[in-house]
Short mmCIF file of C-alpha atoms in Angstrom, two decimals:
data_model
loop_
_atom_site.label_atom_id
_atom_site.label_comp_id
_atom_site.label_asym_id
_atom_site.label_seq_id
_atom_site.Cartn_x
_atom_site.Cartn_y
_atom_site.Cartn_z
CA UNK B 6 34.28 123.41 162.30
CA UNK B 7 36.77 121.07 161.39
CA UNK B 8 37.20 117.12 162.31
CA UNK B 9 40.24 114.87 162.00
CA UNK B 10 37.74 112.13 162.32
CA UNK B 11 34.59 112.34 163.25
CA UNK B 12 31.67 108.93 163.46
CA UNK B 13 28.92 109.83 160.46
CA UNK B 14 25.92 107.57 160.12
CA UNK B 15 27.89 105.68 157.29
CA UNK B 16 30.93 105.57 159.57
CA UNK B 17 33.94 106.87 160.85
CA UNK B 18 35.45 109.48 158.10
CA UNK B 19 38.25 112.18 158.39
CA UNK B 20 39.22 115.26 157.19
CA UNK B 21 35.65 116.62 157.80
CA UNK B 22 34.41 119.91 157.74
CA UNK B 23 31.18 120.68 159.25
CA UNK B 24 28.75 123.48 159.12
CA UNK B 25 26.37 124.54 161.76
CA UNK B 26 23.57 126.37 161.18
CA UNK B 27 20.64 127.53 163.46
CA UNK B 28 21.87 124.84 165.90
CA UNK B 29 21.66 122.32 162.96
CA UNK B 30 24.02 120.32 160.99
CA UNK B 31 23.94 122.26 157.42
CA UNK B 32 26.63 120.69 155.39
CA UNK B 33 29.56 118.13 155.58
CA UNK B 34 32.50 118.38 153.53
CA UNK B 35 34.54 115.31 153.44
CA UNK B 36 38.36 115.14 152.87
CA UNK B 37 38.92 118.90 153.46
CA UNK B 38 41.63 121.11 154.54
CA UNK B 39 41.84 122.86 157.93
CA UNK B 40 41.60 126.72 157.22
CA UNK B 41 43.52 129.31 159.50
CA UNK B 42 41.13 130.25 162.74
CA UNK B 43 38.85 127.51 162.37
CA UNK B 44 37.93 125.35 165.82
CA UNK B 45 39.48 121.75 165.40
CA UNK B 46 38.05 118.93 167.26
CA UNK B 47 40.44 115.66 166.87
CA UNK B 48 37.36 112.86 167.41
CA UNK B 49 33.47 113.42 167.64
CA UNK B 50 30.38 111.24 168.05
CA UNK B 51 27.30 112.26 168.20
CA UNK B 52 25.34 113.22 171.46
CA UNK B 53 23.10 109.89 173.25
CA UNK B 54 20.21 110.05 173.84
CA UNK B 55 19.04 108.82 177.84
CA UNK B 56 16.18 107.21 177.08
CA UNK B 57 14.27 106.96 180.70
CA UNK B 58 14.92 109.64 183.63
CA UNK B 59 13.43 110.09 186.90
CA UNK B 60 16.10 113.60 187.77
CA UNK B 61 14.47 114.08 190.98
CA UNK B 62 16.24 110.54 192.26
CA UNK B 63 19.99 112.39 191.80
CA UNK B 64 19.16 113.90 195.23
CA UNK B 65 19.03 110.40 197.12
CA UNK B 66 21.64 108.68 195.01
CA UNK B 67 23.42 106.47 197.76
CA UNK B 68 21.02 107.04 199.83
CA UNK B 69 19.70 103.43 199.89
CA UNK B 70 22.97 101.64 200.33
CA UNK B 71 22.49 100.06 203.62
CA UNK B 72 20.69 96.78 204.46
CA UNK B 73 17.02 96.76 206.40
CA UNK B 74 15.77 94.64 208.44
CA UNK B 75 14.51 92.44 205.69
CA UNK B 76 15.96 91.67 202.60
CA UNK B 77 16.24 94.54 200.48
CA UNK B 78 14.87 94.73 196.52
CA UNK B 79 13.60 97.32 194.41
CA UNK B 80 10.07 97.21 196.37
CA UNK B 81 11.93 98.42 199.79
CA UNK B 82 14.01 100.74 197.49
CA UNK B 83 10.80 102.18 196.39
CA UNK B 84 9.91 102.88 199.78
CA UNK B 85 12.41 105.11 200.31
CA UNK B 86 12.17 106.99 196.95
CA UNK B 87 8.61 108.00 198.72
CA UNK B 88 10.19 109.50 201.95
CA UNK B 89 12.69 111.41 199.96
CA UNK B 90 10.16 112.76 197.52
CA UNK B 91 7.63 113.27 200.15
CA UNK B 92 9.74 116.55 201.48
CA UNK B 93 10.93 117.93 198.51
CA UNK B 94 9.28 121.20 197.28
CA UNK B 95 8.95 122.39 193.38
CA UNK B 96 11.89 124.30 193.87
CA UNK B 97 14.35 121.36 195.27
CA UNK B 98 13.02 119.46 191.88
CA UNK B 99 14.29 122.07 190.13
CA UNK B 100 17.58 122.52 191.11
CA UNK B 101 18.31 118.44 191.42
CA UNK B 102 17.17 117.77 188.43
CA UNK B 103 19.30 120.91 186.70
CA UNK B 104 22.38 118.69 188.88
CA UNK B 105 20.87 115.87 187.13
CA UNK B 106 21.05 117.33 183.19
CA UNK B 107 24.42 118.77 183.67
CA UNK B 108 25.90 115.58 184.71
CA UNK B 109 24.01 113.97 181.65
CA UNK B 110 25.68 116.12 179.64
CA UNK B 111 29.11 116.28 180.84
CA UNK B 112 29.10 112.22 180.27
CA UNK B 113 27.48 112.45 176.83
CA UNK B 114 23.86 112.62 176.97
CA UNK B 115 22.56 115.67 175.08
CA UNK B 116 18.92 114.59 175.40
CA UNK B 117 16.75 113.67 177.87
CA UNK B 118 13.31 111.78 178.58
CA UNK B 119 12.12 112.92 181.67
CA UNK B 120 9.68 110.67 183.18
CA UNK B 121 7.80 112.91 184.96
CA UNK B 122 5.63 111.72 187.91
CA UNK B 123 5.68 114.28 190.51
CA UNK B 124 2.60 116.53 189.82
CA UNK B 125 1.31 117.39 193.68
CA UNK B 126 2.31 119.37 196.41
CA UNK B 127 3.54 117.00 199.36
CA UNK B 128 0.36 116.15 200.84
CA UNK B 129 -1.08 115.16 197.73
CA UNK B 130 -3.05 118.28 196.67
CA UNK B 131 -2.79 119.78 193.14
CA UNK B 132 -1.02 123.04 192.53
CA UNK B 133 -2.41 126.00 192.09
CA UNK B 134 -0.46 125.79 188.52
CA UNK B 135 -1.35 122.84 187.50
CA UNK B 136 2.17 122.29 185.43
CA UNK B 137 4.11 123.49 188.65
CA UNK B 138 6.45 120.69 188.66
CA UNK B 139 6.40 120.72 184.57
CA UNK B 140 7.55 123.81 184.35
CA UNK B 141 10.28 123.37 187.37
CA UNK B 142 11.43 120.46 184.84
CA UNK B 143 11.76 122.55 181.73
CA UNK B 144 13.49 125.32 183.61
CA UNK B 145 16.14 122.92 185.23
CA UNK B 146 16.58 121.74 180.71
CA UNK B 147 16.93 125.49 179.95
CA UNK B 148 19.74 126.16 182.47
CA UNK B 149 21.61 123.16 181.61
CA UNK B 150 20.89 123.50 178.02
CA UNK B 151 20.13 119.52 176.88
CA UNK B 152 17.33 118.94 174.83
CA UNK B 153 14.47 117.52 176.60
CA UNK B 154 11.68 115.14 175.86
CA UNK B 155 8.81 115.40 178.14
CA UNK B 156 6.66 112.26 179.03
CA UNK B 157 4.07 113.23 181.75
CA UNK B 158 3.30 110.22 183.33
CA UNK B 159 -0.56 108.85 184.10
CA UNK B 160 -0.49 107.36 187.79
CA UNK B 161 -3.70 106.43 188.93
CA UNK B 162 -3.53 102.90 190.87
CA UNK B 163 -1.54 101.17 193.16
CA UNK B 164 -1.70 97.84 191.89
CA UNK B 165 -3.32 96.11 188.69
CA UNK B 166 -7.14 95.95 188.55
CA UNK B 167 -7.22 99.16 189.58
CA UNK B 168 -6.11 98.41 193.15
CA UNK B 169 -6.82 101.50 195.55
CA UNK B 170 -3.26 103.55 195.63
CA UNK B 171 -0.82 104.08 198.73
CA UNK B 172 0.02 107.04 200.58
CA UNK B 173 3.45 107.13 199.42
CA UNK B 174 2.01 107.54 195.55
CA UNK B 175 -0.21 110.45 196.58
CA UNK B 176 2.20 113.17 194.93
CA UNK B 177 1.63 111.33 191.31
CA UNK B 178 -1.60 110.62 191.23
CA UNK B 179 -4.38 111.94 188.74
CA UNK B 180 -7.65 110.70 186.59
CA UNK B 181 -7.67 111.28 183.17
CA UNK B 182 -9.25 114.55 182.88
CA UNK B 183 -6.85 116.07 184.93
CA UNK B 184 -3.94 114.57 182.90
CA UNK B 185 -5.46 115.57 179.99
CA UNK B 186 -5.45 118.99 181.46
CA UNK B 187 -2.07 118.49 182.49
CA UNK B 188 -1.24 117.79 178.91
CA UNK B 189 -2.29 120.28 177.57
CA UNK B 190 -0.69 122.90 180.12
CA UNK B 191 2.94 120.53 179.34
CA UNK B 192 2.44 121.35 175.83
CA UNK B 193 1.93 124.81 176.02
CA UNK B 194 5.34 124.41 178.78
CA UNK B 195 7.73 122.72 176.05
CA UNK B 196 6.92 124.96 173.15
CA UNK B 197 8.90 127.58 174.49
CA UNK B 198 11.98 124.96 174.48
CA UNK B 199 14.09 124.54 171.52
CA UNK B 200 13.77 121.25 170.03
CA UNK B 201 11.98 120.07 172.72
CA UNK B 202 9.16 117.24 172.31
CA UNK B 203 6.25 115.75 174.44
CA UNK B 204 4.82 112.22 174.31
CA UNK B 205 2.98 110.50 177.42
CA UNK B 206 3.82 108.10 179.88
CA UNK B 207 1.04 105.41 181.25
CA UNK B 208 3.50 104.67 184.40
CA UNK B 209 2.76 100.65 184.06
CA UNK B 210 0.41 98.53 183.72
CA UNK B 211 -0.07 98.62 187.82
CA UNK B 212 -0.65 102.04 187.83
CA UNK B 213 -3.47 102.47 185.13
CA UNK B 214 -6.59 100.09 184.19
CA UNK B 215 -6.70 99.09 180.04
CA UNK B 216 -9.35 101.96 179.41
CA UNK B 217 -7.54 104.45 181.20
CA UNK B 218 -4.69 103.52 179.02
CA UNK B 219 -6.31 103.63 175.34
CA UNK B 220 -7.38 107.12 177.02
CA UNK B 221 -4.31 108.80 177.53
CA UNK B 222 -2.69 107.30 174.34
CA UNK B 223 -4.94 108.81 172.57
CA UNK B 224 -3.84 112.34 173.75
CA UNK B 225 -0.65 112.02 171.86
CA UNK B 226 -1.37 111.18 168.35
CA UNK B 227 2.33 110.46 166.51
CA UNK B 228 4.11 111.52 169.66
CA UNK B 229 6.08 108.78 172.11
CA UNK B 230 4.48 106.20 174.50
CA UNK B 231 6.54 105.17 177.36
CA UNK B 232 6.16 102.88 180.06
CA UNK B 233 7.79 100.55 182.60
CA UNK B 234 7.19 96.89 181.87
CA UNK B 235 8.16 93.50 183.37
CA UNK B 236 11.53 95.42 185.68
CA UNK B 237 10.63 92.63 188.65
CA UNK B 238 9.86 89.18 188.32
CA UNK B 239 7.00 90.00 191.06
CA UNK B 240 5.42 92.33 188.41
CA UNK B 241 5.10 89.65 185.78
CA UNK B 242 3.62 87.55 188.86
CA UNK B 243 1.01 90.25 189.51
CA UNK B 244 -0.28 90.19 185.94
CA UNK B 245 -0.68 87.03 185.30
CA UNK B 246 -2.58 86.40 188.11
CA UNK B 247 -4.64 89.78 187.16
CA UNK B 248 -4.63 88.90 183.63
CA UNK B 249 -3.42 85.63 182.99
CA UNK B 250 -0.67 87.53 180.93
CA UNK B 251 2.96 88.59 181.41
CA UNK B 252 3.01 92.51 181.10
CA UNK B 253 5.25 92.67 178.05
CA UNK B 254 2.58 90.12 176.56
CA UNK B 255 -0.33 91.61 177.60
CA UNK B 256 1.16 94.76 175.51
CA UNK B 257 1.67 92.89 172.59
CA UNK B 258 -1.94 91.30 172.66
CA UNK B 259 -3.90 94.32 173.44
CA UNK B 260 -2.00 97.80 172.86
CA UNK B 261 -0.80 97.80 169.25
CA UNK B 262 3.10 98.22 169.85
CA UNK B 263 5.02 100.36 167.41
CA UNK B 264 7.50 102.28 166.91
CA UNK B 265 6.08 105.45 169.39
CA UNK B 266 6.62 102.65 172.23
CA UNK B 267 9.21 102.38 174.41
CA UNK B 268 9.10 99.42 177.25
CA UNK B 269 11.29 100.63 180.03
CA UNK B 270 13.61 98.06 181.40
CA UNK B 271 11.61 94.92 179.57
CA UNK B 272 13.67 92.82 181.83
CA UNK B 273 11.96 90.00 182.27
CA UNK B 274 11.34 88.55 178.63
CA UNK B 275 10.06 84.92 177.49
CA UNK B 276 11.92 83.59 173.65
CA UNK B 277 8.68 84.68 172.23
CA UNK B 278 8.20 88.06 173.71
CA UNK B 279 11.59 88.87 173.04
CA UNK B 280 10.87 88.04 168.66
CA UNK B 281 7.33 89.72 168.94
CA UNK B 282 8.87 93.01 170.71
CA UNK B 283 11.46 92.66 167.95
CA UNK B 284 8.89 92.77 165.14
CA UNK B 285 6.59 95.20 166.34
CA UNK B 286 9.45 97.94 166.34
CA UNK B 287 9.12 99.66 169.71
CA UNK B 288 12.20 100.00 171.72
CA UNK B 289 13.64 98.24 174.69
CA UNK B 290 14.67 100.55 176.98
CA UNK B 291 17.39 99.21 178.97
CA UNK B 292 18.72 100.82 182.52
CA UNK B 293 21.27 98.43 182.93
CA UNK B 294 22.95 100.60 186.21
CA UNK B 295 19.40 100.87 187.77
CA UNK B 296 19.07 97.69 187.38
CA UNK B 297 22.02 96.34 188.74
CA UNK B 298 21.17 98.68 191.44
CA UNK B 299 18.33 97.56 192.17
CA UNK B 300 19.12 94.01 191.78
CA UNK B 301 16.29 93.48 189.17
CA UNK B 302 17.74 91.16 186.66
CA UNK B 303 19.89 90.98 183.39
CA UNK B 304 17.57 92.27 180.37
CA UNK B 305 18.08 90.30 177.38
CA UNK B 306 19.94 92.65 175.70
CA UNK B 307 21.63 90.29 173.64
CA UNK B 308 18.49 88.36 172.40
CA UNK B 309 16.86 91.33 171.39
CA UNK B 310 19.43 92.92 169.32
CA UNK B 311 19.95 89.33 167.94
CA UNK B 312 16.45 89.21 166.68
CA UNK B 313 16.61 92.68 165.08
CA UNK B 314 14.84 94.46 168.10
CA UNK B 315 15.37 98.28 168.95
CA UNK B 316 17.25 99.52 171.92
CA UNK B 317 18.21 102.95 173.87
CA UNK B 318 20.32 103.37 177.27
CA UNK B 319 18.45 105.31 180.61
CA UNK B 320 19.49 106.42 183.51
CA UNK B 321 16.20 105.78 185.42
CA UNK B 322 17.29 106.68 188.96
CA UNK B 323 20.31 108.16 188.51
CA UNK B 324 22.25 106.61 191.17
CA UNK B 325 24.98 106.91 188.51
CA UNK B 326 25.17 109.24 185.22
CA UNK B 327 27.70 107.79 182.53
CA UNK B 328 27.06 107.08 178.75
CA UNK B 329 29.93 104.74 178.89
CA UNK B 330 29.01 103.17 182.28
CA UNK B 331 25.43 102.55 181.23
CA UNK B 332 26.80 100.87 177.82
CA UNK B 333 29.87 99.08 179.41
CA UNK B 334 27.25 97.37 182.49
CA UNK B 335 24.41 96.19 179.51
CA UNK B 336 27.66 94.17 177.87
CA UNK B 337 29.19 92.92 180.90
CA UNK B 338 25.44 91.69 182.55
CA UNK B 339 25.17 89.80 179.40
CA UNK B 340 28.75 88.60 179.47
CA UNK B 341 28.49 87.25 183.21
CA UNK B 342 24.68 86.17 182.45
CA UNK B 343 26.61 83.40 179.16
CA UNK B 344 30.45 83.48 180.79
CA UNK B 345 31.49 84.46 177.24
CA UNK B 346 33.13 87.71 176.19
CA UNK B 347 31.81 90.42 173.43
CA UNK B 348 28.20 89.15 173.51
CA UNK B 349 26.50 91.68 171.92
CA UNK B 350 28.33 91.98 168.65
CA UNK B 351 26.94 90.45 165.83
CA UNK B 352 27.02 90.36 162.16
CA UNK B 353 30.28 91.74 159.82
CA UNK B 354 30.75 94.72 162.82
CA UNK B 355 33.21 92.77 165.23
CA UNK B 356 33.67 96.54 168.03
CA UNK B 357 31.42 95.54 170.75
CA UNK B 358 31.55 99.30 171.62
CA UNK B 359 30.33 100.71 168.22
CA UNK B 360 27.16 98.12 168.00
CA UNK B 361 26.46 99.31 171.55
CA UNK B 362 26.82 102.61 170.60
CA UNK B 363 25.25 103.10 167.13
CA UNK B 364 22.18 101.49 168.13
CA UNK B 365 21.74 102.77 171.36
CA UNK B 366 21.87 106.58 169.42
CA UNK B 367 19.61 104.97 166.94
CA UNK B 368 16.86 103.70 169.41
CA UNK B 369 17.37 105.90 171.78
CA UNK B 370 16.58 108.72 169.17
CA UNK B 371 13.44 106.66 168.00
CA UNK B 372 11.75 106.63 171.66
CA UNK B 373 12.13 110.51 172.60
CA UNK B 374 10.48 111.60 168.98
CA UNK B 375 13.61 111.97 166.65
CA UNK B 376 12.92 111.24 162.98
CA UNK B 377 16.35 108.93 161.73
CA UNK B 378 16.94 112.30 159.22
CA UNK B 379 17.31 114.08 162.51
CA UNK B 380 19.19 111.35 164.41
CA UNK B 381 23.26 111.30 164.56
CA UNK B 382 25.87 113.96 162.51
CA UNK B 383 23.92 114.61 159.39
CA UNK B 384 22.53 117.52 157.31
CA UNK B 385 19.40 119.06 159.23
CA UNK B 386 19.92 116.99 162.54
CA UNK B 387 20.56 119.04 165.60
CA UNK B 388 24.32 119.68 166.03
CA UNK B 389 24.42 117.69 169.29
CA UNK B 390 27.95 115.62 169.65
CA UNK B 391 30.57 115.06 172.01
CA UNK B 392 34.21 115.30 171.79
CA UNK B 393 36.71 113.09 172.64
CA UNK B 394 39.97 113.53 174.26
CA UNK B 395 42.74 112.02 172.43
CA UNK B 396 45.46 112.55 175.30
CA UNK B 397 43.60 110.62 178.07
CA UNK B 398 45.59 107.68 178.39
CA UNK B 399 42.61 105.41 177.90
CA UNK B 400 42.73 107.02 174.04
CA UNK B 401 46.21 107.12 173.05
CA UNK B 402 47.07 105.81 169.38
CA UNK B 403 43.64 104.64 169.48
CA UNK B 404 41.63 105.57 165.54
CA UNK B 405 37.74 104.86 164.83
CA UNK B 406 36.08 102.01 166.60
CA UNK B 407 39.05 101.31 169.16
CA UNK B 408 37.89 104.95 170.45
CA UNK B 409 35.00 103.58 171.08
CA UNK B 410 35.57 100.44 172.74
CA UNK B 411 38.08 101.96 174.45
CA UNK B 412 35.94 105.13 175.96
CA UNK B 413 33.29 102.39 176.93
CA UNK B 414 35.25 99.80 178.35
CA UNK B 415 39.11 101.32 179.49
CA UNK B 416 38.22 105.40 180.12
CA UNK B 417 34.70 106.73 181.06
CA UNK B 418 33.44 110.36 181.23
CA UNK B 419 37.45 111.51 181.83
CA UNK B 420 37.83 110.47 177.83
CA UNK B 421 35.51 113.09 177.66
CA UNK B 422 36.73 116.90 176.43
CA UNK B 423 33.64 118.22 174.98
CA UNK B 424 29.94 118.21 174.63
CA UNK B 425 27.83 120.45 171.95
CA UNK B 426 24.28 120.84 172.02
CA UNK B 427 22.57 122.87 168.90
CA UNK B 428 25.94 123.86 167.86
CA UNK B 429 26.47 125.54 171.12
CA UNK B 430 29.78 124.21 173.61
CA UNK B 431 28.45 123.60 176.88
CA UNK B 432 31.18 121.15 178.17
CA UNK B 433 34.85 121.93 177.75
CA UNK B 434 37.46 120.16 179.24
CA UNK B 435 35.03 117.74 180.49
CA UNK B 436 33.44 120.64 182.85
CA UNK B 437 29.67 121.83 182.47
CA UNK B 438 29.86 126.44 181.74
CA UNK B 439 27.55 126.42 184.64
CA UNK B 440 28.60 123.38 186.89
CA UNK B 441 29.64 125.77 189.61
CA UNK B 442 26.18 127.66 190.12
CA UNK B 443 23.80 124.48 189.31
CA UNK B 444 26.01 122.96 191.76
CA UNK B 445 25.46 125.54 194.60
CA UNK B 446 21.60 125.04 194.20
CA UNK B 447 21.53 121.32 194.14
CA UNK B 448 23.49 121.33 197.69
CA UNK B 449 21.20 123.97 198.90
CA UNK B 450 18.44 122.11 197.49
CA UNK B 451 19.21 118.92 199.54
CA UNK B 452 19.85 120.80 202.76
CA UNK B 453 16.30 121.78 202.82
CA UNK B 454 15.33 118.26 201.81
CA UNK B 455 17.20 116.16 204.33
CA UNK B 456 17.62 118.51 207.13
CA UNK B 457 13.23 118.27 206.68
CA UNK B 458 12.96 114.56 206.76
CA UNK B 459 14.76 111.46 208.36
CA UNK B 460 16.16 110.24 204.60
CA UNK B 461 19.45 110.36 205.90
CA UNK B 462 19.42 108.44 208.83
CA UNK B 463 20.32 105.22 208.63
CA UNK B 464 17.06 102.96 210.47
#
């Protein structure tokens, strides 16, 4: 394939040739010449990685828009979430979530970590198949075809201590033999994928007591650790009065942080959590949408990236799938948070967009298991990257890092013209190959869902 110009891990070069082999980037040959036949893309970037998903939560995306009784936050939110996914059957997670990947990909995503929490049938009970729901996940991956990282997720408490869970959490719940059961089953699951990984997923540190923690570590030697820390300012009031410790500190005291960690959200930050997070080299995994949505908080995006911290972009509940959107909101939070513009650009790179960008592909990559020789468009990487459209108006007589800012900030997904993943095209003019079919299922899907249940009537 050849590229007019094309964003390398060095930077932006043109007059690229690029060889694909096995679904991997073989070779690049700078300042070539087009040859007769061969497919031309006019600007590519490689594929981002979305670093925290719950697919399932596509299905009640707006859903929640409307004002209780009381005033609403991401604790009555959550409320909800358990009436929806208290009628929805293995096969409705299938085909949302498959709705789900494709829209990930037709925005840019071309990998996903799927933090997966629904293991039980709806009264609580486990499947016959233990990996049920597992499996449902890895089949909605293979139809849409983006890579998938797999974090099962411990749930075993409703509140810290070891608090007795609600009936709401009853389709998540499991001690640590049986997650170490359903481990092994999710293992045995993803190595029929192609380039798939699995790490593990200790929900929070509400959900599972310090011993059943080191536990289920343990189970994943090398692989990824995710989990959602210090999202509410009620959360870091829980712990401290549990543990005398805000959640992101209580990590950093007792859980030896790395670079296998990811923190979901890691909203809620003190100066010195924010330099010890930094240093210890796990990522900050910002859902800046979700977020929003949820009316959580601004994460200190610019703080961490400022002290040399680690970042990657999520969708989390998926009330909104963009690459662009997700990047564009973690700028502008910041921006409204210090009434200043660019924020987040520092050092001799002065595109807000391409320090977004480059190291939300670079941490992203980090917290679903990619080595940085298999991160971005280099020899032996996967050949996942995304094509931009140089006639959408938001692009025109725009080169290099104006792309960029201008796809974040001016265009969104319609900038988009193509998405690869291993070498193969599964978006062209911005359109998924199977949008149409995934499409019928995920309607179907939500008939039986809210047709079954009182989700969508408004109290």
């Amino acid at each position: 394939m050849y590229f007019d110009s094309v964003l390398l891990p060095d930077g932006w070069a043109e007059r690229v040739r690029i060889t694909i082999h096995a679904g991997r980037f073989a070779a690049i040959e700078r300042d070539a010449t087009p040859r007769s036949g061969e497919e031309r893309v006019a600007a590519a970037v490689p594929g981002m990685p979305n670093v925290h998903s719950h697919a399932f939560q596509r299905g009640m995306a707006g859903f929640t828009e409307f004002r209780g009784p009381d005033a609403d936050n991401f604790w009555s939110w959550r409320t909800l979430m358990y009436r929806f996914v208290g009628r929805m059957g293995p096969e409705d997670l299938e085909a949302i979530s498959a709705q789900a990947f494709v829209e990930m990909l037709e925005s840019g995503f071309t990998r996903v970590g799927e933090f997966h929490y629904v293991h039980h049938d709806t009264s609580g009970r486990p499947y016959a198949n233990p990996a049920e729901t597992t499996e449902r996940v890895a089949a909605a991956a293979v139809q849409s075809g983006i890579a998938l990282t797999l974090l099962p997720v411990f749930y075993a408490h409703g509140g810290f201590g070891g608090a007795l869970p609600n009936e709401g959490q009853r389709r998540f719940l499991l001690d640590v033999a049986a997650f170490a059961r359903l481990f092994e089953e999710s293992h045995k699951v993803i190595s029929a994928l192609p380039d798939a990984r699995l790490g593990v997923a200790p929900h929070s540190l509400r959900a599972v007591t310090p011993e059943e923690l080191e536990q289920v570590i343990a189970l994943a030697p090398g692989g990824p650790i995710h989990i959602h820390a210090a999202e509410q300012t009620g959360e870091g009031e829980h712990c401290i009065a549990w543990s005398g410790a805000r959640p992101v500190e209580w990590l950093l005291d007792h859980a030896a942080l790395d670079e296998r960690w990811c923190l979901v959200h890691a909203t809620h930050l003190t100066d010195d959590e924010v330099r010890r997070l930094a240093a210890s080299g796990a990522v900050a995994g910002f859902c800046p949408v979700t977020e929003a949505n949820l009316g959580d908080g601004i994460a200190p995006a610019k703080p961490v990236i400022a002290a040399g911290g680690a970042f990657g972009i999520g969708t989390d509940s998926n009330v909104a799938i963009d690459v662009s959107g997700e990047l564009r909101q973690l700028e502008y939070s910041q921006r409204l948070r210090d009434r200043a513009r660019n924020v987040i650009t520092q050092g001799a790179v002065r595109s807000t967009g391409r320090v977004l960008f480059d190291g939300a592909v670079r941490g992203g990559a980090r917290s679903l298991g990619m080595a940085p020789a298999q991160t971005g468009i280099t020899p032996g990487a996967p050949a996942d990257f995304v094509s931009l459209d140089p006639a959408s108006p938001a692009l025109v007589e725009r080169r290099d890092d104006a792309l960029l800012d201008s796809w974040i900030f001016a265009g969104g997904t319609r900038c988009i013209d193509g998405v690869w993943r291993a070498g193969v095209k599964l978006v062209e003019r911005g359109r998924h190959r199977a949008r149409d079919e995934i499409a019928a299922r995920f309607r179907a899907a939500l008939a039986r869902v809210l047709n079954s249940s009182d989700a969508n009537r408004r109290r």
